[in-house]
Each structure stands twice: as C-alpha cells, then as structure tokens.
Coordinates of C-alpha atoms in Angstrom, one line a residue:
X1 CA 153.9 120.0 45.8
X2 CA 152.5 122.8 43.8
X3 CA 153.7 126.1 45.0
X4 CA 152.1 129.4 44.3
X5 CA 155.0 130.4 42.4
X6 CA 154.2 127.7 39.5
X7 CA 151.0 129.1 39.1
X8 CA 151.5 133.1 39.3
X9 CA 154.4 135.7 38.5
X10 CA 155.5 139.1 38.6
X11 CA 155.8 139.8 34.9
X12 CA 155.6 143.5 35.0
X13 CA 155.4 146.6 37.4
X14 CA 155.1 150.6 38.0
X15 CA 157.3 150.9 41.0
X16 CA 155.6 153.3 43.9
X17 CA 156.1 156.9 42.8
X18 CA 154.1 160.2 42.9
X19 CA 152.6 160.0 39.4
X20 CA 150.9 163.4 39.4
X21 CA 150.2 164.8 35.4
X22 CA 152.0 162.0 34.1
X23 CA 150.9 158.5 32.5
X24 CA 152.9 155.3 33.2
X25 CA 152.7 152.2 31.4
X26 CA 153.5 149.2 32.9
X27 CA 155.5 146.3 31.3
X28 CA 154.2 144.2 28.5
X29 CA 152.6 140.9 29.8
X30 CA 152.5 138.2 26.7
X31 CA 149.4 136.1 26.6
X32 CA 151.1 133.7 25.0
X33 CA 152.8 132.6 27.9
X34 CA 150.2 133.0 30.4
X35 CA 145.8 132.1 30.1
X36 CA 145.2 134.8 32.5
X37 CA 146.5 138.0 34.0
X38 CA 145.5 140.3 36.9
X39 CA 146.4 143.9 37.2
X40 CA 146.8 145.4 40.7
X41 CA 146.6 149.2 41.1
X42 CA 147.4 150.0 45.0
X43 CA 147.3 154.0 45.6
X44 CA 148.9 155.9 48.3
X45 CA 148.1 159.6 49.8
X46 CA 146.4 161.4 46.7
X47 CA 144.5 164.6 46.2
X48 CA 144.3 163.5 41.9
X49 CA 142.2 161.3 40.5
X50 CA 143.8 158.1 39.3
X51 CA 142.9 156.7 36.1
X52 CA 143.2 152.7 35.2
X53 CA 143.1 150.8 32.6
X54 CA 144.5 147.9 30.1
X55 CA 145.6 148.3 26.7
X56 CA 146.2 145.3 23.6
X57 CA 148.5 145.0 21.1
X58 CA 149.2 142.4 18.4
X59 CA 152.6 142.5 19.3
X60 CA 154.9 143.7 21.7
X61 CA 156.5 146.6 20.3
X62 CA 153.1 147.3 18.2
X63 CA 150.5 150.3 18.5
X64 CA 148.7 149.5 21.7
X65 CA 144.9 150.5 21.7
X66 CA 142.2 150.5 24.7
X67 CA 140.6 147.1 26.0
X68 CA 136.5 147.9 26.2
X69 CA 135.2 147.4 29.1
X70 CA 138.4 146.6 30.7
X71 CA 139.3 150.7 32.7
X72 CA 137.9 151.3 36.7
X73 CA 135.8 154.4 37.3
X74 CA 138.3 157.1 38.5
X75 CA 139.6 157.1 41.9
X76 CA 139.1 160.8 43.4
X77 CA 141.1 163.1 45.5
X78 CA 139.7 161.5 48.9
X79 CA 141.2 157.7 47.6
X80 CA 143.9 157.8 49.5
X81 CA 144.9 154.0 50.5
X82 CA 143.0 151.8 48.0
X83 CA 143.2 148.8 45.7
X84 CA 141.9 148.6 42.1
X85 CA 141.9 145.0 40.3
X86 CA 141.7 144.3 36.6
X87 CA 141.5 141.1 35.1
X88 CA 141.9 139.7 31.7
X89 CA 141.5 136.5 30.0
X90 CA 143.9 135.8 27.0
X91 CA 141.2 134.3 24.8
X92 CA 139.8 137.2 25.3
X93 CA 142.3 139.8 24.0
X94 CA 145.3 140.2 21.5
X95 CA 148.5 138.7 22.8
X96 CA 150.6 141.6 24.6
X97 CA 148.6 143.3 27.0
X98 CA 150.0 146.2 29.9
X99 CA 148.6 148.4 31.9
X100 CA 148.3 152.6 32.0
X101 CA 147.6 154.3 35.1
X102 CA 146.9 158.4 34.7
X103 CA 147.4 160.7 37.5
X104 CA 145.6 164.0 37.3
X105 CA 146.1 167.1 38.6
X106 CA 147.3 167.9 41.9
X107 CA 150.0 167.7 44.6
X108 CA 150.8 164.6 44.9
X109 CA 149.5 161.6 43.7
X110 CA 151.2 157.9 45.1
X111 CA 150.6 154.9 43.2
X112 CA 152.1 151.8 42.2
X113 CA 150.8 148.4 39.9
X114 CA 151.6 144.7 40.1
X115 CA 150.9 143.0 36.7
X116 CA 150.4 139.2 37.5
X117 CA 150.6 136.7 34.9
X118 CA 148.3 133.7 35.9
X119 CA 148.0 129.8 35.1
X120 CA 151.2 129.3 32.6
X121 CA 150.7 127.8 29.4
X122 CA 154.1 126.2 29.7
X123 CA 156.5 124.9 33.2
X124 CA 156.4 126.9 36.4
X125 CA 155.4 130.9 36.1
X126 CA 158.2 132.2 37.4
X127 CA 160.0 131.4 34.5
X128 CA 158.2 134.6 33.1
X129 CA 159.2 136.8 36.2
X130 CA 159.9 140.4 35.5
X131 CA 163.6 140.9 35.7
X132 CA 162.6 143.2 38.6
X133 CA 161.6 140.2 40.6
X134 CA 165.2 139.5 43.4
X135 CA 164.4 137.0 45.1
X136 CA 161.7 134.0 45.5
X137 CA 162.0 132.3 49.1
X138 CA 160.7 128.7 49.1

C-alpha cells in the first residue's frame, strides 16, 4: 500500500509568527531529491500586505535569485485568513529552491509556509522530511 507519506514531505517551513517589516526565508528544498514541490503560504490576522515568492539557486549555500513568473500578487491588509499556493517543477528550475515571504508595514502581520517536496526521485519522501517534522502516524 502506497501511503501519502511515500509520495510527499515536509522538507522545509516558516513556523507561524507575526512577520511584520521583516522577510523570512524558508528552508532549502533540493530538486534533486524531489520532481516537484509546492509552496503553501497560509496568513493569519493581518493589516500588511504579504508578499510571496520562490527563489533558485545552483546550490544550496549559493546566491539565490528570483524565479519569473513564480511570486502571487500581494495579499492586502483585509487578507486576513487565506491560503497562497506556489508550485514548481524541478525541470524547470535550478536545483535548490525556497521560499521568501515579505511582510509590510503594519501591526501585525501572521503568517506561516509549508514547503512540500513532491514525487521522490529516490525511496519513500519522508526520507527528506525537515528535521522539524516529530512525528508521522501510520
């Protein structure tokens, strides 16, 4: 049986935090381990905008630049509660991709990100979990 867990894992995160002024990058996911990976930017109570978007790199310690064509239109103040997705195909990009998330001016500004690394190039995904990752309940 094939469980969900063979197919997907956590391989990077921004824990839930008020993020206002500040940017955050998430951990590192490596393409080279995964064909796929999905970004998942959940927001809390904000009155900031929220900025989103991937960044590539040739390796992982490496200068990281912008992925075109791969940022969400700003969230505004009024966002409060919502869920921004960003996908990415490895053949698509360099190997070592993660995520930035930008939280503007304001009082407060709630947000956290899942990175997913999707369909494993090699045995079950979560192999690759983040180190973050406690427990997995079959």
């Amino acid at each position: 049986m094939t469980r969900p867990t063979d197919l997907a894992a956590i391989t990077g995160a921004i824990p839930p935090a008020d993020r206002t002024a500040a940017s955050t990058q998430s951990d590192v996911i490596d393409l080279g381990l995964f064909h796929q990976a999905m970004f998942i930017l959940q927001t809390g109570s904000t009155d900031a905008t929220v900025d989103f978007k991937l960044q590539e790199s040739a390796s992982a310690a490496g200068s990281f630049n912008d992925i075109p064509g791969k940022a969400i239109a700003p969230l505004g103040p009024s966002d409060d509660n919502r869920q921004a997705i960003i996908e990415v195909d490895g053949s698509e990009v360099k190997r070592f991709v993660r995520a930035v998330v930008t939280g503007g001016a304001g009082t407060v500004c709630l947000v956290s990100l899942l990175a997913i690394g999707l369909s494993p190039r090699f045995g079950p995904a979560r192999d690759n979990d983040a180190i973050s990752v406690s427990q997995i309940v079959f």
